């Protein structure tokens, strides 16, 4: 569904006050009018002092932020909405330090906000499956430890699986996941989550990738280094762009948070032709997303 493209001036004109943000949440959650999530009754009363609705039938109280990523957050909605705009509009990636300065919160608060948004990004893309000619490969992401080797088996690196739709002169949609190991079972699970069945799928000659033949029209080919870009052009470009994204803005990331950064990269890549729409698309994803409880968060 096409979303409205908005610049920063337009965004602030629409969502520049707490009241405007609350009204936007109300319209997105109940476009046909309030409906009690407990009994389904369509009459409710707004309690302004507590920023919640009370059902006129069962008297169940519903916070405007309940059922969204804003739940249990002490950050005002006007700052959340501005953070969403900045996150959606900055295609190079937004660091916690930069966000903290731009919206006036602490670094740890900005870090938690970004983590929640990245979760919403990842869950939105998890709804889709790749189709057509698909290239699939593994890669290793992370810092090289002193004295260690690079590439497969290197210490300190996190393995990931990457799939890209090959549309000839362009790449289509992509999917990326961290994995404990590049094993047949992990590849099988990745394909089940991310690819439509019986799609033509290309890989290199890695033994673990042969399991794709169970669900896909798989062709694996052992290629020389100078032939790789002919057989798997787009997946290698995607991996190269991912590494540049991580190093350019975030100067590398740890394996603990890597999947969340993959979520952000994939979300941006898959919507790269709709850049003006990204802030509003991200806002919709955040409103639709269930509350996020981060392991690192307390209270």
Tab-separated table of C-alpha atoms in Angstrom:
chain	number	residue	atom	x	y	z
A	1	UNK	CA	0.000	0.000	0.000
A	2	UNK	CA	1.389	3.377	-1.034
A	3	UNK	CA	2.141	5.753	1.842
A	4	UNK	CA	2.342	9.528	1.768
A	5	UNK	CA	5.750	11.088	1.228
A	6	UNK	CA	6.602	13.767	3.792
A	7	UNK	CA	9.518	16.101	4.445
A	8	UNK	CA	10.553	17.229	7.929
A	9	UNK	CA	8.539	20.472	7.819
A	10	UNK	CA	5.388	18.582	6.840
A	11	UNK	CA	6.039	15.928	9.479
A	12	UNK	CA	6.419	18.468	12.273
A	13	UNK	CA	3.360	20.375	11.112
A	14	UNK	CA	1.314	17.180	11.450
A	15	UNK	CA	2.970	15.527	14.476
A	16	UNK	CA	4.608	18.466	16.271
A	17	UNK	CA	2.553	18.283	19.480
A	18	UNK	CA	1.679	15.536	21.949
A	19	UNK	CA	-2.018	16.031	21.196
A	20	UNK	CA	-1.440	15.603	17.465
A	21	UNK	CA	0.528	12.388	18.052
A	22	UNK	CA	-2.209	10.995	20.299
A	23	UNK	CA	-4.826	11.802	17.661
A	24	UNK	CA	-2.712	10.073	14.999
A	25	UNK	CA	-2.443	6.973	17.193
A	26	UNK	CA	-6.192	7.003	17.712
A	27	UNK	CA	-6.864	7.223	13.969
A	28	UNK	CA	-4.407	4.454	13.125
A	29	UNK	CA	-5.615	2.094	15.872
A	30	UNK	CA	-9.354	2.736	15.484
A	31	UNK	CA	-10.019	4.234	12.024
A	32	UNK	CA	-13.719	3.331	12.360
A	33	UNK	CA	-13.983	4.637	15.910
A	34	UNK	CA	-13.067	3.270	19.345
A	35	UNK	CA	-13.643	-0.423	19.983
A	36	UNK	CA	-12.927	-1.992	23.367
A	37	UNK	CA	-10.218	-4.674	23.004
A	38	UNK	CA	-11.795	-6.630	25.866
A	39	UNK	CA	-15.545	-6.735	25.079
A	40	UNK	CA	-15.753	-5.153	21.614
A	41	UNK	CA	-18.112	-2.369	22.696
A	42	UNK	CA	-17.938	0.736	20.481
A	43	UNK	CA	-18.510	3.422	23.115
A	44	UNK	CA	-15.658	4.792	25.169
A	45	UNK	CA	-14.687	7.848	27.176
A	46	UNK	CA	-11.389	9.666	26.882
A	47	UNK	CA	-9.671	10.316	30.230
A	48	UNK	CA	-7.320	13.134	29.291
A	49	UNK	CA	-5.377	13.200	32.564
A	50	UNK	CA	-4.322	9.579	32.139
A	51	UNK	CA	-4.285	9.503	28.325
A	52	UNK	CA	-6.498	6.436	28.029
A	53	UNK	CA	-9.945	5.298	26.955
A	54	UNK	CA	-12.450	3.694	29.313
A	55	UNK	CA	-15.038	1.374	27.813
A	56	UNK	CA	-18.603	2.545	28.413
A	57	UNK	CA	-19.763	-1.056	28.831
A	58	UNK	CA	-17.174	-3.072	30.787
A	59	UNK	CA	-15.150	-0.046	32.009
A	60	UNK	CA	-11.907	-1.654	30.782
A	61	UNK	CA	-9.236	1.020	30.396
A	62	UNK	CA	-7.000	1.064	27.349
A	63	UNK	CA	-3.888	3.183	26.996
A	64	UNK	CA	-3.325	4.761	23.602
A	65	UNK	CA	0.145	3.221	23.493
A	66	UNK	CA	-0.904	-0.286	24.590
A	67	UNK	CA	-0.229	-2.805	21.847
A	68	UNK	CA	2.429	-0.651	20.174
A	69	UNK	CA	6.192	-0.287	20.559
A	70	UNK	CA	5.542	2.882	22.590
A	71	UNK	CA	4.081	0.817	25.441
A	72	UNK	CA	5.739	1.361	28.847
A	73	UNK	CA	7.967	4.105	27.467
A	74	UNK	CA	8.403	7.352	29.395
A	75	UNK	CA	9.503	9.202	26.266
A	76	UNK	CA	6.816	11.653	25.044
A	77	UNK	CA	5.146	10.667	21.790
A	78	UNK	CA	6.284	13.862	20.067
A	79	UNK	CA	9.890	12.745	20.579
A	80	UNK	CA	9.057	9.196	19.473
A	81	UNK	CA	7.448	10.458	16.278
A	82	UNK	CA	10.429	12.697	15.509
A	83	UNK	CA	12.775	9.748	16.119
A	84	UNK	CA	10.738	7.674	13.660
A	85	UNK	CA	11.035	10.384	11.030
A	86	UNK	CA	14.797	10.679	11.516
A	87	UNK	CA	15.222	6.900	11.457
A	88	UNK	CA	13.136	6.519	8.323
A	89	UNK	CA	14.614	9.413	6.375
A	90	UNK	CA	18.333	8.843	7.073
A	91	UNK	CA	19.270	6.152	4.562
A	92	UNK	CA	22.819	5.976	5.872
A	93	UNK	CA	21.660	4.777	9.293
A	94	UNK	CA	21.113	6.661	12.540
A	95	UNK	CA	23.380	6.134	15.547
A	96	UNK	CA	22.147	6.307	19.132
A	97	UNK	CA	24.541	9.176	19.852
A	98	UNK	CA	23.202	11.245	16.983
A	99	UNK	CA	19.579	10.508	17.873
A	100	UNK	CA	20.148	11.389	21.520
A	101	UNK	CA	21.452	14.824	20.510
A	102	UNK	CA	18.698	15.505	17.994
A	103	UNK	CA	15.693	14.693	20.204
A	104	UNK	CA	17.174	15.514	23.631
A	105	UNK	CA	17.296	12.136	25.386
A	106	UNK	CA	20.112	10.140	26.963
A	107	UNK	CA	22.229	7.781	24.880
A	108	UNK	CA	20.760	4.690	26.550
A	109	UNK	CA	17.202	5.914	25.895
A	110	UNK	CA	18.034	6.586	22.242
A	111	UNK	CA	19.663	3.154	22.000
A	112	UNK	CA	16.529	1.463	23.349
A	113	UNK	CA	14.279	3.440	21.008
A	114	UNK	CA	16.350	2.426	17.997
A	115	UNK	CA	16.280	-1.213	19.085
A	116	UNK	CA	12.499	-1.158	19.284
A	117	UNK	CA	12.210	0.393	15.833
A	118	UNK	CA	14.588	-2.185	14.361
A	119	UNK	CA	12.459	-4.961	15.845
A	120	UNK	CA	9.398	-3.482	14.148
A	121	UNK	CA	11.323	-3.299	10.866
A	122	UNK	CA	12.376	-6.935	11.099
A	123	UNK	CA	8.929	-8.227	11.953
A	124	UNK	CA	7.360	-6.325	9.068
A	125	UNK	CA	9.776	-7.905	6.557
A	126	UNK	CA	9.317	-11.363	8.098
A	127	UNK	CA	5.810	-11.372	6.596
A	128	UNK	CA	7.174	-11.621	3.046
A	129	UNK	CA	8.827	-14.423	1.049
A	130	UNK	CA	11.305	-14.068	-1.817
A	131	UNK	CA	10.376	-15.431	-5.221
A	132	UNK	CA	11.680	-15.764	-8.759
A	133	UNK	CA	15.377	-16.418	-9.311
A	134	UNK	CA	17.001	-16.224	-5.874
A	135	UNK	CA	20.714	-16.025	-5.064
A	136	UNK	CA	21.688	-17.353	-1.631
A	137	UNK	CA	25.036	-17.267	0.137
A	138	UNK	CA	26.589	-17.055	3.579
A	139	UNK	CA	28.904	-14.376	4.940
A	140	UNK	CA	30.774	-13.529	8.124
A	141	UNK	CA	30.364	-10.162	9.764
A	142	UNK	CA	32.337	-8.665	12.630
A	143	UNK	CA	35.716	-7.326	13.639
A	144	UNK	CA	38.873	-9.228	12.917
A	145	UNK	CA	40.732	-10.115	16.098
A	146	UNK	CA	44.412	-9.390	16.299
A	147	UNK	CA	46.413	-12.278	14.932
A	148	UNK	CA	43.316	-14.122	13.722
A	149	UNK	CA	42.348	-15.108	10.229
A	150	UNK	CA	39.597	-13.524	8.132
A	151	UNK	CA	36.689	-15.193	6.358
A	152	UNK	CA	35.074	-18.553	7.179
A	153	UNK	CA	35.980	-19.810	10.641
A	154	UNK	CA	37.509	-16.535	11.805
A	155	UNK	CA	37.170	-15.761	15.488
A	156	UNK	CA	34.910	-12.905	16.514
A	157	UNK	CA	32.788	-13.030	13.361
A	158	UNK	CA	29.080	-13.850	13.167
A	159	UNK	CA	27.791	-16.017	10.299
A	160	UNK	CA	24.766	-14.756	8.375
A	161	UNK	CA	22.616	-16.138	5.566
A	162	UNK	CA	21.677	-13.791	2.727
A	163	UNK	CA	19.132	-14.253	-0.060
A	164	UNK	CA	18.477	-11.810	-2.917
A	165	UNK	CA	15.996	-11.838	-5.769
A	166	UNK	CA	17.873	-11.619	-9.088
A	167	UNK	CA	15.801	-9.511	-11.479
A	168	UNK	CA	18.385	-9.283	-14.224
A	169	UNK	CA	19.684	-5.719	-14.277
A	170	UNK	CA	18.440	-5.070	-10.739
A	171	UNK	CA	18.205	-6.768	-7.391
A	172	UNK	CA	14.732	-7.373	-6.009
A	173	UNK	CA	13.925	-7.930	-2.356
A	174	UNK	CA	16.437	-9.374	0.091
A	175	UNK	CA	16.455	-11.311	3.367
A	176	UNK	CA	19.250	-11.583	5.946
A	177	UNK	CA	19.516	-13.550	9.180
A	178	UNK	CA	22.232	-14.305	11.684
A	179	UNK	CA	22.774	-17.994	12.317
A	180	UNK	CA	24.728	-19.947	14.962
A	181	UNK	CA	26.310	-21.988	12.165
A	182	UNK	CA	26.020	-22.510	8.432
A	183	UNK	CA	24.627	-26.025	8.682
A	184	UNK	CA	22.115	-27.919	6.576
A	185	UNK	CA	19.431	-27.610	9.246
A	186	UNK	CA	19.936	-23.841	9.645
A	187	UNK	CA	19.815	-23.335	5.880
A	188	UNK	CA	16.638	-25.433	5.702
A	189	UNK	CA	14.971	-23.284	8.367
A	190	UNK	CA	16.072	-20.050	6.677
A	191	UNK	CA	14.603	-21.176	3.344
A	192	UNK	CA	11.322	-22.136	5.011
A	193	UNK	CA	10.979	-18.677	6.570
A	194	UNK	CA	12.272	-16.517	3.749
A	195	UNK	CA	11.667	-18.195	0.364
A	196	UNK	CA	8.535	-19.311	-1.430
A	197	UNK	CA	8.683	-23.040	-2.257
A	198	UNK	CA	10.065	-24.302	-5.556
A	199	UNK	CA	11.837	-21.123	-6.620
A	200	UNK	CA	14.931	-21.338	-8.878
A	201	UNK	CA	17.785	-20.826	-6.403
A	202	UNK	CA	21.501	-20.377	-7.060
A	203	UNK	CA	24.337	-20.956	-4.600
A	204	UNK	CA	28.017	-21.683	-4.614
A	205	UNK	CA	29.299	-25.202	-3.967
A	206	UNK	CA	29.114	-25.129	-0.153
A	207	UNK	CA	27.906	-28.553	0.996
A	208	UNK	CA	25.462	-27.201	3.601
A	209	UNK	CA	23.567	-25.312	0.897
A	210	UNK	CA	22.701	-28.481	-1.018
A	211	UNK	CA	19.776	-29.002	1.358
A	212	UNK	CA	17.967	-26.279	-0.604
A	213	UNK	CA	17.173	-28.966	-3.168
A	214	UNK	CA	14.508	-30.264	-0.772
A	215	UNK	CA	12.289	-27.201	-1.169
A	216	UNK	CA	13.720	-25.191	-4.087
A	217	UNK	CA	14.800	-25.686	-7.685
A	218	UNK	CA	18.382	-25.517	-6.505
A	219	UNK	CA	21.557	-25.251	-8.553
A	220	UNK	CA	24.863	-25.090	-6.729
A	221	UNK	CA	28.016	-24.380	-8.651
A	222	UNK	CA	31.640	-24.410	-7.592
A	223	UNK	CA	33.053	-21.231	-9.085
A	224	UNK	CA	36.478	-19.722	-9.413
A	225	UNK	CA	37.009	-16.341	-7.773
A	226	UNK	CA	36.816	-14.513	-11.118
A	227	UNK	CA	33.467	-16.192	-11.928
A	228	UNK	CA	31.674	-15.520	-8.654
A	229	UNK	CA	30.263	-12.151	-9.707
A	230	UNK	CA	28.781	-13.742	-12.826
A	231	UNK	CA	27.026	-16.560	-10.956
A	232	UNK	CA	26.002	-14.704	-7.785
A	233	UNK	CA	26.252	-10.992	-8.630
A	234	UNK	CA	23.522	-9.464	-6.480
A	235	UNK	CA	24.025	-11.376	-3.271
A	236	UNK	CA	27.668	-10.302	-3.145
A	237	UNK	CA	26.736	-6.683	-3.818
A	238	UNK	CA	24.195	-6.869	-0.987
A	239	UNK	CA	26.794	-8.302	1.403
A	240	UNK	CA	29.296	-5.602	0.416
A	241	UNK	CA	26.699	-2.865	0.933
A	242	UNK	CA	25.784	-4.313	4.330
A	243	UNK	CA	29.392	-4.229	5.524
A	244	UNK	CA	29.791	-0.641	4.285
A	245	UNK	CA	26.569	0.310	6.103
A	246	UNK	CA	27.748	-1.207	9.384
A	247	UNK	CA	31.236	0.270	9.222
A	248	UNK	CA	30.241	3.676	7.844
A	249	UNK	CA	27.707	4.713	10.482
A	250	UNK	CA	28.130	2.296	13.359
A	251	UNK	CA	31.852	1.429	12.975
A	252	UNK	CA	31.011	-2.246	13.329
A	253	UNK	CA	28.551	-4.022	15.618
A	254	UNK	CA	28.682	-6.923	18.036
A	255	UNK	CA	27.015	-10.249	17.345
A	256	UNK	CA	24.573	-9.551	20.194
A	257	UNK	CA	22.785	-6.803	18.271
A	258	UNK	CA	23.683	-7.773	14.713
A	259	UNK	CA	20.238	-9.115	13.751
A	260	UNK	CA	18.654	-5.800	14.676
A	261	UNK	CA	21.047	-3.962	12.351
A	262	UNK	CA	20.315	-6.506	9.627
A	263	UNK	CA	16.616	-5.722	10.133
A	264	UNK	CA	17.283	-2.045	9.504
A	265	UNK	CA	19.470	-2.631	6.456
A	266	UNK	CA	16.969	-5.026	4.861
A	267	UNK	CA	14.010	-2.740	5.618
A	268	UNK	CA	15.719	0.211	3.911
A	269	UNK	CA	16.961	-1.855	0.974
A	270	UNK	CA	13.571	-3.400	0.261
A	271	UNK	CA	11.958	0.067	0.217
A	272	UNK	CA	14.751	1.987	-1.481
A	273	UNK	CA	12.457	3.085	-4.324
A	274	UNK	CA	9.978	4.610	-1.837
A	275	UNK	CA	12.342	6.743	0.256
A	276	UNK	CA	9.935	9.703	0.750
A	277	UNK	CA	7.354	7.259	2.148
A	278	UNK	CA	9.681	5.526	4.635
A	279	UNK	CA	8.922	7.652	7.742
A	280	UNK	CA	5.168	7.101	7.475
A	281	UNK	CA	5.644	3.425	6.610
A	282	UNK	CA	7.842	3.024	9.674
A	283	UNK	CA	5.301	4.823	11.847
A	284	UNK	CA	2.627	2.369	10.689
A	285	UNK	CA	4.927	-0.568	11.457
A	286	UNK	CA	5.588	0.795	14.962
A	287	UNK	CA	1.896	1.313	15.705
A	288	UNK	CA	0.994	-2.161	14.434
A	289	UNK	CA	3.834	-3.853	16.312
A	290	UNK	CA	3.277	-5.574	19.643
A	291	UNK	CA	5.115	-4.137	22.666
A	292	UNK	CA	8.838	-4.898	22.661
A	293	UNK	CA	10.502	-6.038	25.853
A	294	UNK	CA	14.267	-5.717	25.491
A	295	UNK	CA	16.434	-7.998	27.575
A	296	UNK	CA	18.715	-5.122	28.499
A	297	UNK	CA	15.861	-2.953	29.731
A	298	UNK	CA	14.839	-2.805	33.376
A	299	UNK	CA	11.846	-1.117	34.951
